[in-house]
Short mmCIF file of C-alpha atoms in Angstrom, two decimals:
data_model
loop_
_atom_site.label_atom_id
_atom_site.label_comp_id
_atom_site.label_asym_id
_atom_site.label_seq_id
_atom_site.Cartn_x
_atom_site.Cartn_y
_atom_site.Cartn_z
CA UNK K 862 -28.57 3.58 26.15
CA UNK K 863 -28.80 0.78 23.61
CA UNK K 864 -31.74 1.08 21.26
CA UNK K 865 -33.54 -1.92 19.74
CA UNK K 866 -32.04 -3.28 16.56
CA UNK K 867 -33.74 -1.87 13.48
CA UNK K 868 -34.41 -3.21 10.04
CA UNK K 869 -33.95 -1.27 6.79
CA UNK K 870 -35.27 2.22 6.18
CA UNK K 871 -38.52 2.76 4.21
CA UNK K 872 -38.17 2.33 0.45
CA UNK K 873 -41.19 4.48 -0.47
CA UNK K 874 -42.01 8.04 0.63
CA UNK K 875 -43.87 8.40 3.93
CA UNK K 876 -45.51 11.82 3.62
CA UNK K 877 -47.43 12.95 6.70
CA UNK K 878 -47.19 16.72 6.26
CA UNK K 879 -46.27 16.69 2.56
CA UNK K 880 -44.36 14.91 -0.21
CA UNK K 881 -42.05 17.92 -0.56
CA UNK K 882 -40.62 17.14 2.88
CA UNK K 883 -39.63 13.57 1.94
CA UNK K 884 -36.07 13.50 0.58
CA UNK K 885 -34.58 10.41 -1.12
CA UNK K 886 -31.51 10.73 1.12
CA UNK K 887 -30.69 11.04 4.83
CA UNK K 888 -31.61 14.46 6.24
CA UNK K 889 -29.49 15.48 9.26
CA UNK K 890 -31.10 18.11 11.47
CA UNK K 891 -29.75 19.94 14.50
CA UNK K 892 -32.39 20.93 17.03
CA UNK K 893 -31.42 23.67 19.47
CA UNK K 894 -33.69 24.37 22.39
CA UNK K 895 -33.39 28.00 23.36
CA UNK K 896 -34.29 29.92 26.49
CA UNK K 897 -37.89 31.12 26.55
CA UNK K 898 -38.29 34.04 24.17
CA UNK K 899 -41.27 36.31 23.68
CA UNK K 900 -40.53 36.76 19.97
CA UNK K 901 -38.28 34.08 18.53
CA UNK K 902 -39.79 30.83 19.77
CA UNK K 903 -38.38 27.90 21.68
CA UNK K 904 -36.54 25.85 19.07
CA UNK K 905 -34.37 26.46 16.02
CA UNK K 906 -33.93 23.55 13.61
CA UNK K 907 -31.01 23.77 11.18
CA UNK K 908 -29.74 21.65 8.29
CA UNK K 909 -26.26 20.24 7.68
CA UNK K 910 -25.05 23.67 6.50
CA UNK K 911 -26.29 25.45 9.62
CA UNK K 912 -29.17 27.18 7.83
CA UNK K 913 -32.44 27.48 9.76
CA UNK K 914 -35.09 25.35 8.05
CA UNK K 915 -37.73 25.25 10.79
CA UNK K 916 -38.62 27.31 13.85
CA UNK K 917 -41.03 26.78 16.71
CA UNK K 918 -43.17 29.53 18.18
CA UNK K 919 -44.81 28.95 21.54
CA UNK K 920 -47.94 30.30 23.15
CA UNK K 921 -46.70 31.56 26.49
CA UNK K 922 -49.87 32.68 28.25
CA UNK K 923 -52.46 30.02 27.54
CA UNK K 924 -54.62 27.51 29.38
CA UNK K 925 -53.23 24.75 27.16
CA UNK K 926 -49.78 24.18 25.74
CA UNK K 927 -49.60 25.11 22.07
CA UNK K 928 -46.71 25.30 19.62
CA UNK K 929 -46.58 26.37 15.97
CA UNK K 930 -43.95 24.94 13.63
CA UNK K 931 -42.85 27.49 11.03
CA UNK K 932 -40.77 27.20 7.89
CA UNK K 933 -37.67 29.36 7.35
CA UNK K 934 -39.82 32.19 5.95
CA UNK K 935 -42.04 32.21 9.05
CA UNK K 936 -45.05 30.53 7.44
CA UNK K 937 -46.93 28.08 9.73
CA UNK K 938 -46.67 24.45 8.68
CA UNK K 939 -48.17 22.76 11.73
CA UNK K 940 -49.84 23.65 14.99
CA UNK K 941 -49.42 21.35 17.98
CA UNK K 942 -51.57 21.47 21.08
CA UNK K 943 -52.08 19.33 24.14
CA UNK K 944 -55.50 17.78 24.51
CA UNK K 945 -57.18 19.08 27.67
CA UNK K 946 -57.66 16.54 30.49
CA UNK K 947 -55.68 13.87 28.66
CA UNK K 948 -54.53 10.99 30.87
CA UNK K 949 -51.76 9.97 28.46
CA UNK K 950 -50.47 13.47 27.61
CA UNK K 951 -52.10 13.33 24.17
CA UNK K 952 -51.05 15.99 21.69
CA UNK K 953 -52.90 16.75 18.46
CA UNK K 954 -51.20 18.18 15.38
CA UNK K 955 -53.05 20.18 12.72
CA UNK K 956 -52.12 21.53 9.33
CA UNK K 957 -51.01 25.18 9.25
CA UNK K 958 -52.13 27.35 12.16
CA UNK K 959 -55.44 25.53 12.43
CA UNK K 960 -57.08 23.70 15.31
CA UNK K 961 -60.06 22.42 13.32
CA UNK K 962 -60.79 18.71 13.38
CA UNK K 963 -60.84 18.65 9.56
CA UNK K 964 -57.17 19.76 9.55
CA UNK K 965 -55.98 17.10 12.01
CA UNK K 966 -52.88 15.29 10.68
CA UNK K 967 -51.89 13.05 13.57
CA UNK K 968 -51.92 12.65 17.35
CA UNK K 969 -49.26 11.50 19.81
CA UNK K 970 -49.68 9.95 23.24
CA UNK K 971 -47.69 8.10 25.87
CA UNK K 972 -48.02 4.34 25.43
CA UNK K 973 -48.78 3.98 29.14
CA UNK K 974 -49.37 6.35 32.03
CA UNK K 975 -46.39 5.16 34.08
CA UNK K 976 -43.09 4.85 32.23
CA UNK K 977 -39.49 4.17 33.16
CA UNK K 978 -38.39 4.93 29.60
CA UNK K 979 -39.82 6.86 26.70
CA UNK K 980 -42.58 5.05 24.81
CA UNK K 981 -45.01 7.01 22.67
CA UNK K 982 -47.55 6.05 20.01
CA UNK K 983 -48.37 8.11 16.93
CA UNK K 984 -51.72 7.80 15.15
CA UNK K 985 -52.46 9.37 11.77
CA UNK K 986 -55.78 11.19 11.42
CA UNK K 987 -57.34 8.37 9.40
CA UNK K 988 -56.57 5.83 12.12
CA UNK K 989 -59.60 6.62 14.30
CA UNK K 990 -59.70 3.23 16.06
CA UNK K 991 -56.27 3.81 17.67
CA UNK K 992 -55.82 0.05 18.08
CA UNK K 993 -52.45 -0.14 16.31
CA UNK K 994 -50.13 2.85 16.07
CA UNK K 995 -48.83 4.16 12.73
CA UNK K 996 -45.47 5.17 14.23
CA UNK K 997 -43.87 4.72 17.63
CA UNK K 998 -41.05 6.28 19.62
CA UNK K 999 -38.82 4.34 22.01
CA UNK K 1000 -35.77 5.29 24.02
CA UNK K 1001 -34.76 7.59 26.85
CA UNK K 1002 -35.61 11.22 26.23
CA UNK K 1003 -33.72 12.48 29.27
CA UNK K 1004 -30.56 11.17 27.60
CA UNK K 1005 -31.90 12.54 24.29
CA UNK K 1006 -31.55 9.04 22.86
CA UNK K 1007 -34.69 7.98 21.01
CA UNK K 1008 -35.58 6.01 17.90
CA UNK K 1009 -38.64 6.53 15.72
CA UNK K 1010 -40.23 3.45 14.12
CA UNK K 1011 -42.80 2.71 11.44
CA UNK K 1012 -45.84 1.24 13.17
CA UNK K 1013 -45.29 -1.61 15.56
CA UNK K 1014 -42.22 -2.79 13.65
CA UNK K 1015 -38.42 -2.61 13.76
CA UNK K 1016 -38.27 -0.36 10.68
CA UNK K 1017 -36.53 2.78 11.94
CA UNK K 1018 -37.48 6.06 10.28
CA UNK K 1019 -35.36 8.47 12.37
CA UNK K 1020 -33.15 8.65 15.45
CA UNK K 1021 -32.09 11.32 17.92
CA UNK K 1022 -28.99 11.81 20.07
CA UNK K 1023 -27.69 14.59 22.30
CA UNK K 1024 -24.94 16.86 20.95
CA UNK K 1025 -22.42 18.09 23.51
CA UNK K 1026 -20.41 21.24 22.74
CA UNK K 1027 -18.60 23.75 24.95
CA UNK K 1028 -20.77 26.61 23.69
CA UNK K 1029 -23.97 24.72 24.52
CA UNK K 1030 -22.80 24.22 28.10
CA UNK K 1031 -21.72 27.85 28.48
CA UNK K 1032 -24.92 29.22 26.94
CA UNK K 1033 -27.16 26.69 28.72
CA UNK K 1034 -28.58 25.41 25.44
CA UNK K 1035 -29.86 21.92 24.79
CA UNK K 1036 -28.83 20.69 21.35
CA UNK K 1037 -29.46 17.31 19.79
CA UNK K 1038 -28.90 15.69 16.44
CA UNK K 1039 -31.82 14.17 14.55
CA UNK K 1040 -31.16 11.84 11.63
CA UNK K 1041 -34.18 11.50 9.35
CA UNK K 1042 -33.94 8.44 7.12
CA UNK K 1043 -34.55 8.55 3.34
CA UNK K 1044 -38.16 9.01 2.17
CA UNK K 1045 -39.34 10.08 5.65
CA UNK K 1046 -41.15 13.39 6.22
CA UNK K 1047 -38.63 15.51 8.12
CA UNK K 1048 -41.22 18.12 9.19
CA UNK K 1049 -43.26 15.30 10.77
CA UNK K 1050 -40.18 14.06 12.66
CA UNK K 1051 -39.32 17.59 13.82
CA UNK K 1052 -42.84 17.98 15.23
CA UNK K 1053 -42.47 14.70 17.14
CA UNK K 1054 -39.21 15.95 18.69
CA UNK K 1055 -40.94 19.13 19.89
CA UNK K 1056 -43.83 17.14 21.40
CA UNK K 1057 -41.39 14.76 23.09
CA UNK K 1058 -39.76 17.73 24.77
CA UNK K 1059 -43.09 19.16 25.87
CA UNK K 1060 -44.32 15.89 27.38
CA UNK K 1061 -41.10 15.27 29.29
CA UNK K 1062 -40.74 18.89 30.41
CA UNK K 1063 -44.18 18.63 31.96
CA UNK K 1064 -43.11 15.45 33.74
CA UNK K 1065 -40.00 17.16 35.05
CA UNK K 1066 -42.02 20.18 36.22
CA UNK K 1067 -44.35 17.90 38.12
#
């Protein structure tokens, strides 16, 4: 589908998880969604050279959905969990493997309860009023075509598209390309992709 026209990429770093994850150049990531595994997680995120840079570990038997984003060495960078009894499928993201309010980095929720296309709002921890989002996501997740924007603007910070390969079809894997624009926190964007999948998988299951 056609995505809204976007203006130029950010000129200054936009660290959400950390400055070390903001590169001054485009960061291409390949996100591969794997079959449910008891040990190796649900997603593998690789760089342009095919090296694993991030992994996602899921909590399989739990009253609430929870995911932990790990670096290549297996150290937790973020924990993501769905807020219980949330009308808008709100997810909260914490630093490390924490779930303490003091470690909250950002939250994500659907812009409206009923949607024909993907629209999600992202609020940083300091934005407690939640009147205006700090980032937003628009597109069609079922086509794996989404754009990530800075606030309520046309400044695009990342985009995502499905990647079709013969091996993915044969192995029943879902793979998509994520392009993170210069100066944008790529760990933050990776976490948003995981949450997008969780929210829309729940919708499909319903």
